[in-house]
JSON list of C-alpha atoms and ligand atoms in Angstrom, two decimals:
[
{"chain": "A", "resi": 1, "resn": "MET", "atom": "CA", "xyz": [-0.15, 0.08, 0.41]},
{"chain": "A", "resi": 2, "resn": "HIS", "atom": "CA", "xyz": [2.59, 2.28, 1.22]},
{"chain": "A", "resi": 3, "resn": "THR", "atom": "CA", "xyz": [4.61, 1.27, -2.15]},
{"chain": "A", "resi": 4, "resn": "ALA", "atom": "CA", "xyz": [1.61, 1.75, -4.11]},
{"chain": "A", "resi": 5, "resn": "LYS", "atom": "CA", "xyz": [1.24, 5.49, -2.28]},
{"chain": "A", "resi": 6, "resn": "HIS", "atom": "CA", "xyz": [4.85, 6.39, -3.00]},
{"chain": "A", "resi": 7, "resn": "ALA", "atom": "CA", "xyz": [5.10, 5.11, -6.71]},
{"chain": "A", "resi": 8, "resn": "LYS", "atom": "CA", "xyz": [2.09, 7.44, -7.40]},
{"chain": "A", "resi": 9, "resn": "HIS", "atom": "CA", "xyz": [4.11, 10.63, -5.76]},
{"chain": "A", "resi": 10, "resn": "HIS", "atom": "CA", "xyz": [6.23, 10.11, -8.16]},
{"chain": "A", "resi": 11, "resn": "ALA", "atom": "CA", "xyz": [4.77, 9.06, -11.15]},
{"chain": "A", "resi": 12, "resn": "SER", "atom": "CA", "xyz": [2.81, 12.77, -10.34]},
{"chain": "A", "resi": 13, "resn": "GLN", "atom": "CA", "xyz": [5.99, 14.59, -9.94]},
{"chain": "A", "resi": 14, "resn": "SER", "atom": "CA", "xyz": [7.86, 13.15, -13.38]},
{"chain": "A", "resi": 15, "resn": "VAL", "atom": "CA", "xyz": [4.63, 14.94, -14.89]},
{"chain": "A", "resi": 16, "resn": "ASP", "atom": "CA", "xyz": [5.37, 17.83, -13.52]},
{"chain": "A", "resi": 17, "resn": "THR", "atom": "CA", "xyz": [8.53, 18.12, -14.55]},
{"chain": "A", "resi": 18, "resn": "GLY", "atom": "CA", "xyz": [7.94, 17.10, -17.74]},
{"chain": "A", "resi": 19, "resn": "LYS", "atom": "CA", "xyz": [5.04, 20.01, -17.59]},
{"chain": "A", "resi": 20, "resn": "HIS", "atom": "CA", "xyz": [7.45, 22.90, -16.86]},
{"chain": "A", "resi": 21, "resn": "ALA", "atom": "CA", "xyz": [10.59, 22.04, -19.46]},
{"chain": "A", "resi": 22, "resn": "MET", "atom": "CA", "xyz": [8.37, 21.93, -22.32]},
{"chain": "A", "resi": 23, "resn": "THR", "atom": "CA", "xyz": [7.15, 25.50, -21.42]},
{"chain": "A", "resi": 24, "resn": "GLY", "atom": "CA", "xyz": [10.36, 26.23, -19.90]},
{"chain": "A", "resi": 25, "resn": "ASN", "atom": "CA", "xyz": [12.68, 28.71, -22.23]},
{"chain": "A", "resi": 26, "resn": "GLY", "atom": "CA", "xyz": [13.88, 29.52, -18.81]},
{"chain": "A", "resi": 27, "resn": "HIS", "atom": "CA", "xyz": [10.69, 31.52, -18.06]},
{"chain": "A", "resi": 28, "resn": "SER", "atom": "CA", "xyz": [7.86, 28.99, -16.29]},
{"chain": "A", "resi": 29, "resn": "LYS", "atom": "CA", "xyz": [6.15, 31.98, -15.50]},
{"chain": "A", "resi": 30, "resn": "PRO", "atom": "CA", "xyz": [3.09, 32.88, -17.81]},
{"chain": "A", "resi": 31, "resn": "ALA", "atom": "CA", "xyz": [3.32, 36.30, -18.90]},
{"chain": "A", "resi": 32, "resn": "GLY", "atom": "CA", "xyz": [1.31, 39.32, -17.68]},
{"chain": "A", "resi": 33, "resn": "GLU", "atom": "CA", "xyz": [1.53, 37.95, -13.48]},
{"chain": "A", "resi": 34, "resn": "ASP", "atom": "CA", "xyz": [4.27, 39.56, -12.23]},
{"chain": "A", "resi": 35, "resn": "PHE", "atom": "CA", "xyz": [3.59, 40.94, -8.56]},
{"chain": "A", "resi": 36, "resn": "HIS", "atom": "CA", "xyz": [3.18, 44.57, -8.55]},
{"chain": "A", "resi": 37, "resn": "ILE", "atom": "CA", "xyz": [2.99, 46.87, -5.68]},
{"chain": "A", "resi": 38, "resn": "ASP", "atom": "CA", "xyz": [2.92, 51.10, -5.11]},
{"chain": "A", "resi": 39, "resn": "VAL", "atom": "CA", "xyz": [5.69, 51.38, -3.26]},
{"chain": "A", "resi": 40, "resn": "ARG", "atom": "CA", "xyz": [4.98, 55.15, -3.02]},
{"chain": "A", "resi": 41, "resn": "ALA", "atom": "CA", "xyz": [0.84, 54.57, -1.97]},
{"chain": "A", "resi": 42, "resn": "LEU", "atom": "CA", "xyz": [1.74, 51.51, 0.16]},
{"chain": "A", "resi": 43, "resn": "ARG", "atom": "CA", "xyz": [4.05, 53.69, 1.99]},
{"chain": "A", "resi": 44, "resn": "GLU", "atom": "CA", "xyz": [1.75, 57.05, 2.26]},
{"chain": "A", "resi": 45, "resn": "ARG", "atom": "CA", "xyz": [-1.06, 54.69, 3.29]},
{"chain": "A", "resi": 46, "resn": "ALA", "atom": "CA", "xyz": [0.93, 53.01, 6.51]},
{"chain": "A", "resi": 47, "resn": "ARG", "atom": "CA", "xyz": [1.41, 56.13, 7.60]},
{"chain": "A", "resi": 48, "resn": "GLU", "atom": "CA", "xyz": [-2.54, 57.50, 7.96]},
{"chain": "A", "resi": 49, "resn": "HIS", "atom": "CA", "xyz": [-4.80, 55.84, 10.40]},
{"chain": "A", "resi": 50, "resn": "LEU", "atom": "CA", "xyz": [-1.50, 54.92, 12.75]},
{"chain": "A", "resi": 51, "resn": "ASP", "atom": "CA", "xyz": [-4.55, 53.95, 15.91]},
{"chain": "A", "resi": 52, "resn": "ASP", "atom": "CA", "xyz": [-5.59, 51.12, 13.73]},
{"chain": "A", "resi": 53, "resn": "GLY", "atom": "CA", "xyz": [-2.48, 49.61, 14.04]},
{"chain": "A", "resi": 54, "resn": "ALA", "atom": "CA", "xyz": [-2.32, 46.37, 12.48]},
{"chain": "A", "resi": 55, "resn": "VAL", "atom": "CA", "xyz": [-5.33, 46.83, 10.71]},
{"chain": "A", "resi": 56, "resn": "THR", "atom": "CA", "xyz": [-5.07, 48.82, 7.34]},
{"chain": "A", "resi": 57, "resn": "GLU", "atom": "CA", "xyz": [-7.14, 50.67, 4.91]},
{"chain": "A", "resi": 58, "resn": "ASP", "atom": "CA", "xyz": [-7.62, 47.23, 2.25]},
{"chain": "A", "resi": 59, "resn": "TYR", "atom": "CA", "xyz": [-8.88, 45.47, 4.96]},
{"chain": "A", "resi": 60, "resn": "ARG", "atom": "CA", "xyz": [-11.97, 44.13, 3.37]},
{"chain": "A", "resi": 61, "resn": "ALA", "atom": "CA", "xyz": [-13.41, 41.91, 5.79]},
{"chain": "A", "resi": 62, "resn": "ASP", "atom": "CA", "xyz": [-16.78, 44.90, 8.53]},
{"chain": "A", "resi": 63, "resn": "ARG", "atom": "CA", "xyz": [-13.93, 44.98, 11.35]},
{"chain": "A", "resi": 64, "resn": "ASP", "atom": "CA", "xyz": [-17.22, 45.22, 14.15]},
{"chain": "A", "resi": 65, "resn": "ALA", "atom": "CA", "xyz": [-18.99, 42.24, 12.57]},
{"chain": "A", "resi": 66, "resn": "VAL", "atom": "CA", "xyz": [-15.79, 40.49, 12.87]},
{"chain": "A", "resi": 67, "resn": "VAL", "atom": "CA", "xyz": [-15.11, 41.77, 16.05]},
{"chain": "A", "resi": 68, "resn": "GLN", "atom": "CA", "xyz": [-18.45, 40.51, 17.41]},
{"chain": "A", "resi": 69, "resn": "MET", "atom": "CA", "xyz": [-17.95, 36.98, 15.75]},
{"chain": "A", "resi": 70, "resn": "LEU", "atom": "CA", "xyz": [-14.88, 36.24, 18.07]},
{"chain": "A", "resi": 71, "resn": "ASN", "atom": "CA", "xyz": [-16.63, 37.22, 20.99]},
{"chain": "A", "resi": 72, "resn": "GLU", "atom": "CA", "xyz": [-19.17, 34.69, 20.37]},
{"chain": "A", "resi": 73, "resn": "ALA", "atom": "CA", "xyz": [-16.42, 32.48, 19.84]},
{"chain": "A", "resi": 74, "resn": "LEU", "atom": "CA", "xyz": [-14.50, 33.96, 23.12]},
{"chain": "A", "resi": 75, "resn": "ALA", "atom": "CA", "xyz": [-18.00, 33.15, 25.15]},
{"chain": "A", "resi": 76, "resn": "THR", "atom": "CA", "xyz": [-18.19, 29.72, 23.77]},
{"chain": "A", "resi": 77, "resn": "GLU", "atom": "CA", "xyz": [-14.34, 28.45, 24.39]},
{"chain": "A", "resi": 78, "resn": "LEU", "atom": "CA", "xyz": [-14.76, 29.62, 28.02]},
{"chain": "A", "resi": 79, "resn": "VAL", "atom": "CA", "xyz": [-18.30, 28.46, 28.87]},
{"chain": "A", "resi": 80, "resn": "CYS", "atom": "CA", "xyz": [-16.30, 25.07, 27.04]},
{"chain": "A", "resi": 81, "resn": "VAL", "atom": "CA", "xyz": [-13.08, 25.65, 29.92]},
{"chain": "A", "resi": 82, "resn": "LEU", "atom": "CA", "xyz": [-15.51, 25.91, 32.56]},
{"chain": "A", "resi": 83, "resn": "ARG", "atom": "CA", "xyz": [-17.34, 22.72, 32.05]},
{"chain": "A", "resi": 84, "resn": "TYR", "atom": "CA", "xyz": [-14.58, 20.38, 31.51]},
{"chain": "A", "resi": 85, "resn": "LYS", "atom": "CA", "xyz": [-13.01, 21.60, 34.50]},
{"chain": "A", "resi": 86, "resn": "ARG", "atom": "CA", "xyz": [-15.66, 20.62, 36.77]},
{"chain": "A", "resi": 87, "resn": "HIS", "atom": "CA", "xyz": [-16.28, 17.32, 34.43]},
{"chain": "A", "resi": 88, "resn": "HIS", "atom": "CA", "xyz": [-12.31, 17.12, 35.33]},
{"chain": "A", "resi": 89, "resn": "PHE", "atom": "CA", "xyz": [-13.24, 17.29, 39.06]},
{"chain": "A", "resi": 90, "resn": "MET", "atom": "CA", "xyz": [-16.61, 15.23, 38.28]},
{"chain": "A", "resi": 91, "resn": "ALA", "atom": "CA", "xyz": [-15.17, 12.60, 37.13]},
{"chain": "A", "resi": 92, "resn": "THR", "atom": "CA", "xyz": [-15.56, 9.49, 39.57]},
{"chain": "A", "resi": 93, "resn": "GLY", "atom": "CA", "xyz": [-16.35, 5.49, 39.20]},
{"chain": "A", "resi": 94, "resn": "ILE", "atom": "CA", "xyz": [-14.00, 3.06, 37.83]},
{"chain": "A", "resi": 95, "resn": "HIS", "atom": "CA", "xyz": [-13.36, 4.59, 34.19]},
{"chain": "A", "resi": 96, "resn": "ALA", "atom": "CA", "xyz": [-12.36, 7.49, 35.25]},
{"chain": "A", "resi": 97, "resn": "GLU", "atom": "CA", "xyz": [-8.60, 8.65, 36.15]},
{"chain": "A", "resi": 98, "resn": "PRO", "atom": "CA", "xyz": [-8.00, 8.69, 32.17]},
{"chain": "A", "resi": 99, "resn": "VAL", "atom": "CA", "xyz": [-10.97, 10.05, 31.28]},
{"chain": "A", "resi": 100, "resn": "ALA", "atom": "CA", "xyz": [-10.39, 12.84, 33.81]},
{"chain": "A", "resi": 101, "resn": "ALA", "atom": "CA", "xyz": [-7.03, 13.20, 32.80]},
{"chain": "A", "resi": 102, "resn": "GLU", "atom": "CA", "xyz": [-8.40, 14.06, 29.05]},
{"chain": "A", "resi": 103, "resn": "PHE", "atom": "CA", "xyz": [-11.56, 16.79, 30.60]},
{"chain": "A", "resi": 104, "resn": "ALA", "atom": "CA", "xyz": [-8.18, 18.27, 32.38]},
{"chain": "A", "resi": 105, "resn": "GLU", "atom": "CA", "xyz": [-6.36, 18.48, 28.69]},
{"chain": "A", "resi": 106, "resn": "HIS", "atom": "CA", "xyz": [-9.24, 19.57, 26.55]},
{"chain": "A", "resi": 107, "resn": "ALA", "atom": "CA", "xyz": [-10.06, 22.09, 29.61]},
{"chain": "A", "resi": 108, "resn": "ALA", "atom": "CA", "xyz": [-6.48, 24.08, 28.96]},
{"chain": "A", "resi": 109, "resn": "GLN", "atom": "CA", "xyz": [-6.44, 23.81, 25.30]},
{"chain": "A", "resi": 110, "resn": "GLU", "atom": "CA", "xyz": [-10.00, 25.63, 24.89]},
{"chain": "A", "resi": 111, "resn": "GLN", "atom": "CA", "xyz": [-8.03, 28.45, 27.31]},
{"chain": "A", "resi": 112, "resn": "GLU", "atom": "CA", "xyz": [-5.24, 28.28, 24.42]},
{"chain": "A", "resi": 113, "resn": "HIS", "atom": "CA", "xyz": [-8.58, 28.71, 22.22]},
{"chain": "A", "resi": 114, "resn": "ALA", "atom": "CA", "xyz": [-9.80, 31.90, 24.10]},
{"chain": "A", "resi": 115, "resn": "ASP", "atom": "CA", "xyz": [-7.01, 33.51, 24.52]},
{"chain": "A", "resi": 116, "resn": "ARG", "atom": "CA", "xyz": [-5.93, 33.35, 21.03]},
{"chain": "A", "resi": 117, "resn": "ILE", "atom": "CA", "xyz": [-8.98, 34.77, 20.10]},
{"chain": "A", "resi": 118, "resn": "ALA", "atom": "CA", "xyz": [-8.90, 37.51, 22.41]},
{"chain": "A", "resi": 119, "resn": "ALA", "atom": "CA", "xyz": [-5.00, 38.70, 21.08]},
{"chain": "A", "resi": 120, "resn": "ARG", "atom": "CA", "xyz": [-6.69, 38.95, 17.35]},
{"chain": "A", "resi": 121, "resn": "ILE", "atom": "CA", "xyz": [-9.96, 40.80, 19.32]},
{"chain": "A", "resi": 122, "resn": "VAL", "atom": "CA", "xyz": [-7.61, 43.83, 20.21]},
{"chain": "A", "resi": 123, "resn": "GLN", "atom": "CA", "xyz": [-5.38, 43.66, 17.68]},
{"chain": "A", "resi": 124, "resn": "LEU", "atom": "CA", "xyz": [-8.25, 44.10, 14.95]},
{"chain": "A", "resi": 125, "resn": "GLY", "atom": "CA", "xyz": [-8.86, 47.10, 17.61]},
{"chain": "A", "resi": 126, "resn": "GLY", "atom": "CA", "xyz": [-11.60, 46.11, 19.58]},
{"chain": "A", "resi": 127, "resn": "GLU", "atom": "CA", "xyz": [-11.67, 44.44, 23.33]},
{"chain": "A", "resi": 128, "resn": "PRO", "atom": "CA", "xyz": [-12.32, 40.92, 24.13]},
{"chain": "A", "resi": 129, "resn": "ASP", "atom": "CA", "xyz": [-15.68, 40.52, 26.33]},
{"chain": "A", "resi": 130, "resn": "PHE", "atom": "CA", "xyz": [-15.22, 38.05, 29.33]},
{"chain": "A", "resi": 131, "resn": "SER", "atom": "CA", "xyz": [-18.36, 39.27, 31.34]},
{"chain": "A", "resi": 132, "resn": "PRO", "atom": "CA", "xyz": [-19.43, 36.38, 33.23]},
{"chain": "A", "resi": 133, "resn": "ASP", "atom": "CA", "xyz": [-22.76, 38.05, 33.09]},
{"chain": "A", "resi": 134, "resn": "SER", "atom": "CA", "xyz": [-23.53, 37.27, 29.92]},
{"chain": "A", "resi": 135, "resn": "LEU", "atom": "CA", "xyz": [-21.33, 34.18, 29.13]},
{"chain": "A", "resi": 136, "resn": "SER", "atom": "CA", "xyz": [-23.26, 31.58, 28.27]},
{"chain": "A", "resi": 137, "resn": "SER", "atom": "CA", "xyz": [-25.91, 33.82, 26.64]},
{"chain": "A", "resi": 138, "resn": "ARG", "atom": "CA", "xyz": [-22.97, 34.99, 24.26]},
{"chain": "A", "resi": 139, "resn": "SER", "atom": "CA", "xyz": [-22.30, 31.28, 23.82]},
{"chain": "A", "resi": 140, "resn": "HIS", "atom": "CA", "xyz": [-22.55, 28.85, 20.92]},
{"chain": "A", "resi": 141, "resn": "ALA", "atom": "CA", "xyz": [-22.48, 26.00, 23.19]},
{"chain": "A", "resi": 142, "resn": "GLU", "atom": "CA", "xyz": [-23.69, 25.31, 26.55]},
{"chain": "A", "resi": 143, "resn": "TYR", "atom": "CA", "xyz": [-22.95, 24.48, 29.70]},
{"chain": "A", "resi": 144, "resn": "VAL", "atom": "CA", "xyz": [-24.14, 21.11, 30.85]},
{"chain": "A", "resi": 145, "resn": "PRO", "atom": "CA", "xyz": [-22.79, 19.92, 33.90]},
{"chain": "A", "resi": 146, "resn": "GLY", "atom": "CA", "xyz": [-23.18, 16.47, 33.93]},
{"chain": "A", "resi": 147, "resn": "GLN", "atom": "CA", "xyz": [-24.35, 13.70, 35.87]},
{"chain": "A", "resi": 148, "resn": "ASN", "atom": "CA", "xyz": [-22.01, 10.55, 35.79]},
{"chain": "A", "resi": 149, "resn": "LEU", "atom": "CA", "xyz": [-19.28, 9.80, 33.72]},
{"chain": "A", "resi": 150, "resn": "ARG", "atom": "CA", "xyz": [-21.34, 8.63, 30.25]},
{"chain": "A", "resi": 151, "resn": "ASP", "atom": "CA", "xyz": [-23.90, 12.29, 30.46]},
{"chain": "A", "resi": 152, "resn": "MET", "atom": "CA", "xyz": [-21.04, 14.41, 30.77]},
{"chain": "A", "resi": 153, "resn": "ILE", "atom": "CA", "xyz": [-19.09, 12.45, 27.83]},
{"chain": "A", "resi": 154, "resn": "ARG", "atom": "CA", "xyz": [-22.12, 13.20, 25.59]},
{"chain": "A", "resi": 155, "resn": "GLU", "atom": "CA", "xyz": [-22.99, 16.52, 26.66]},
{"chain": "A", "resi": 156, "resn": "ASP", "atom": "CA", "xyz": [-19.07, 17.26, 25.53]},
{"chain": "A", "resi": 157, "resn": "LEU", "atom": "CA", "xyz": [-19.31, 15.51, 21.71]},
{"chain": "A", "resi": 158, "resn": "VAL", "atom": "CA", "xyz": [-22.43, 18.24, 22.02]},
{"chain": "A", "resi": 159, "resn": "ALA", "atom": "CA", "xyz": [-20.01, 21.09, 23.00]},
{"chain": "A", "resi": 160, "resn": "GLU", "atom": "CA", "xyz": [-17.84, 20.34, 20.68]},
{"chain": "A", "resi": 161, "resn": "ARG", "atom": "CA", "xyz": [-19.77, 19.68, 17.44]},
{"chain": "A", "resi": 162, "resn": "ILE", "atom": "CA", "xyz": [-21.45, 22.85, 17.47]},
{"chain": "A", "resi": 163, "resn": "ALA", "atom": "CA", "xyz": [-17.79, 23.99, 17.75]},
{"chain": "A", "resi": 164, "resn": "ILE", "atom": "CA", "xyz": [-16.79, 22.28, 15.08]},
{"chain": "A", "resi": 165, "resn": "GLU", "atom": "CA", "xyz": [-19.89, 23.93, 12.77]},
{"chain": "A", "resi": 166, "resn": "SER", "atom": "CA", "xyz": [-19.87, 27.43, 14.10]},
{"chain": "A", "resi": 167, "resn": "TYR", "atom": "CA", "xyz": [-15.69, 27.58, 13.38]},
{"chain": "A", "resi": 168, "resn": "ARG", "atom": "CA", "xyz": [-16.89, 25.82, 9.62]},
{"chain": "A", "resi": 169, "resn": "GLU", "atom": "CA", "xyz": [-19.92, 28.99, 9.13]},
{"chain": "A", "resi": 170, "resn": "MET", "atom": "CA", "xyz": [-17.11, 31.48, 10.47]},
{"chain": "A", "resi": 171, "resn": "ILE", "atom": "CA", "xyz": [-14.25, 30.53, 8.26]},
{"chain": "A", "resi": 172, "resn": "HIS", "atom": "CA", "xyz": [-17.37, 30.32, 5.52]},
{"chain": "A", "resi": 173, "resn": "TYR", "atom": "CA", "xyz": [-17.81, 33.96, 6.42]},
{"chain": "A", "resi": 174, "resn": "LEU", "atom": "CA", "xyz": [-14.23, 35.34, 6.40]},
{"chain": "A", "resi": 175, "resn": "GLY", "atom": "CA", "xyz": [-13.69, 33.81, 2.82]},
{"chain": "A", "resi": 176, "resn": "ASP", "atom": "CA", "xyz": [-10.24, 35.74, 2.11]},
{"chain": "A", "resi": 177, "resn": "ARG", "atom": "CA", "xyz": [-11.33, 39.14, 3.25]},
{"chain": "A", "resi": 178, "resn": "ASP", "atom": "CA", "xyz": [-9.59, 38.72, 6.04]},
{"chain": "A", "resi": 179, "resn": "THR", "atom": "CA", "xyz": [-6.70, 35.62, 6.73]},
{"chain": "A", "resi": 180, "resn": "THR", "atom": "CA", "xyz": [-4.84, 35.65, 9.37]},
{"chain": "A", "resi": 181, "resn": "THR", "atom": "CA", "xyz": [-8.50, 35.40, 11.45]},
{"chain": "A", "resi": 182, "resn": "ARG", "atom": "CA", "xyz": [-9.74, 32.53, 9.29]},
{"chain": "A", "resi": 183, "resn": "ARG", "atom": "CA", "xyz": [-6.10, 30.51, 9.42]},
{"chain": "A", "resi": 184, "resn": "MET", "atom": "CA", "xyz": [-6.81, 30.56, 13.18]},
{"chain": "A", "resi": 185, "resn": "LEU", "atom": "CA", "xyz": [-9.97, 29.71, 13.70]},
{"chain": "A", "resi": 186, "resn": "GLU", "atom": "CA", "xyz": [-9.06, 26.37, 10.67]},
{"chain": "A", "resi": 187, "resn": "GLU", "atom": "CA", "xyz": [-6.22, 26.06, 13.25]},
{"chain": "A", "resi": 188, "resn": "ILE", "atom": "CA", "xyz": [-8.62, 26.07, 16.03]},
{"chain": "A", "resi": 189, "resn": "LEU", "atom": "CA", "xyz": [-11.29, 24.21, 14.02]},
{"chain": "A", "resi": 190, "resn": "ALA", "atom": "CA", "xyz": [-8.38, 21.42, 13.63]},
{"chain": "A", "resi": 191, "resn": "VAL", "atom": "CA", "xyz": [-8.27, 20.90, 17.44]},
{"chain": "A", "resi": 192, "resn": "GLU", "atom": "CA", "xyz": [-12.32, 20.52, 18.50]},
{"chain": "A", "resi": 193, "resn": "GLU", "atom": "CA", "xyz": [-12.78, 18.21, 15.48]},
{"chain": "A", "resi": 194, "resn": "GLU", "atom": "CA", "xyz": [-9.45, 15.92, 17.92]},
{"chain": "A", "resi": 195, "resn": "HIS", "atom": "CA", "xyz": [-11.47, 17.18, 20.92]},
{"chain": "A", "resi": 196, "resn": "ALA", "atom": "CA", "xyz": [-14.93, 15.37, 19.17]},
{"chain": "A", "resi": 197, "resn": "ASP", "atom": "CA", "xyz": [-13.28, 12.36, 18.09]},
{"chain": "A", "resi": 198, "resn": "ASP", "atom": "CA", "xyz": [-11.56, 11.96, 21.76]},
{"chain": "A", "resi": 199, "resn": "MET", "atom": "CA", "xyz": [-14.82, 12.13, 22.87]},
{"chain": "A", "resi": 200, "resn": "ARG", "atom": "CA", "xyz": [-16.23, 9.67, 20.26]},
{"chain": "A", "resi": 201, "resn": "ASP", "atom": "CA", "xyz": [-13.79, 6.87, 21.29]},
{"chain": "A", "resi": 202, "resn": "LEU", "atom": "CA", "xyz": [-14.63, 7.65, 24.92]},
{"chain": "A", "resi": 203, "resn": "LEU", "atom": "CA", "xyz": [-18.78, 6.80, 24.79]},
{"chain": "A", "resi": 204, "resn": "ASP", "atom": "CA", "xyz": [-17.48, 3.85, 22.63]},
{"chain": "A", "resi": 205, "resn": "ARG", "atom": "CA", "xyz": [-15.11, 2.29, 25.18]},
{"chain": "A", "resi": 206, "resn": "GLU", "atom": "CA", "xyz": [-17.68, 2.94, 28.28]},
{"chain": "B", "resi": 1, "resn": "FE2", "atom": "FE1", "xyz": [-12.17, 25.35, 21.61]},
{"chain": "B", "resi": 2, "resn": "FE2", "atom": "FE1", "xyz": [-13.12, 21.58, 21.89]}
]
């Protein structure tokens, strides 16, 4: 299996090389695609609106909408931290130890996500909302205490699936209008998918 895959990879590489050689003549790049930038205008624009920091005039997304969206993601992450913490400390029973450790690891990763999102909100000129009063109403995922280990794992899986879908929608919304925020959300999404996978594995083992 591995050998076949390897051979295929080599085959497609040699096809590519052949193509380049045919169109070659020292210039493999098609005409009319040179990178050109008006450096003088760029330098002038950079000197204006210095208060905006990293947000330059060509920022194509709606900054307020992005900040609001990220604040909802922040609330979701913080609620997930609290839920995983609760589950970590409340996990009891014969299979509890490795599950409790998994909950703790997820709580730490959700906290990392919250920190990254808060930092990006500030970079965009917004304010991260850590207000505890409105936290659960702004969060996409719910805080469900869970009565036993199985309940807890199931609720965490539900929350992860909510997070996965909402991150995917945010990524779709941003498109190529704010690639830095999008890339961050894509990285977070990949971790949420691992979390969901972990929870499903635990449910299977229970
Ligand atoms: Fe997260
Ligand atoms: Fe997660």
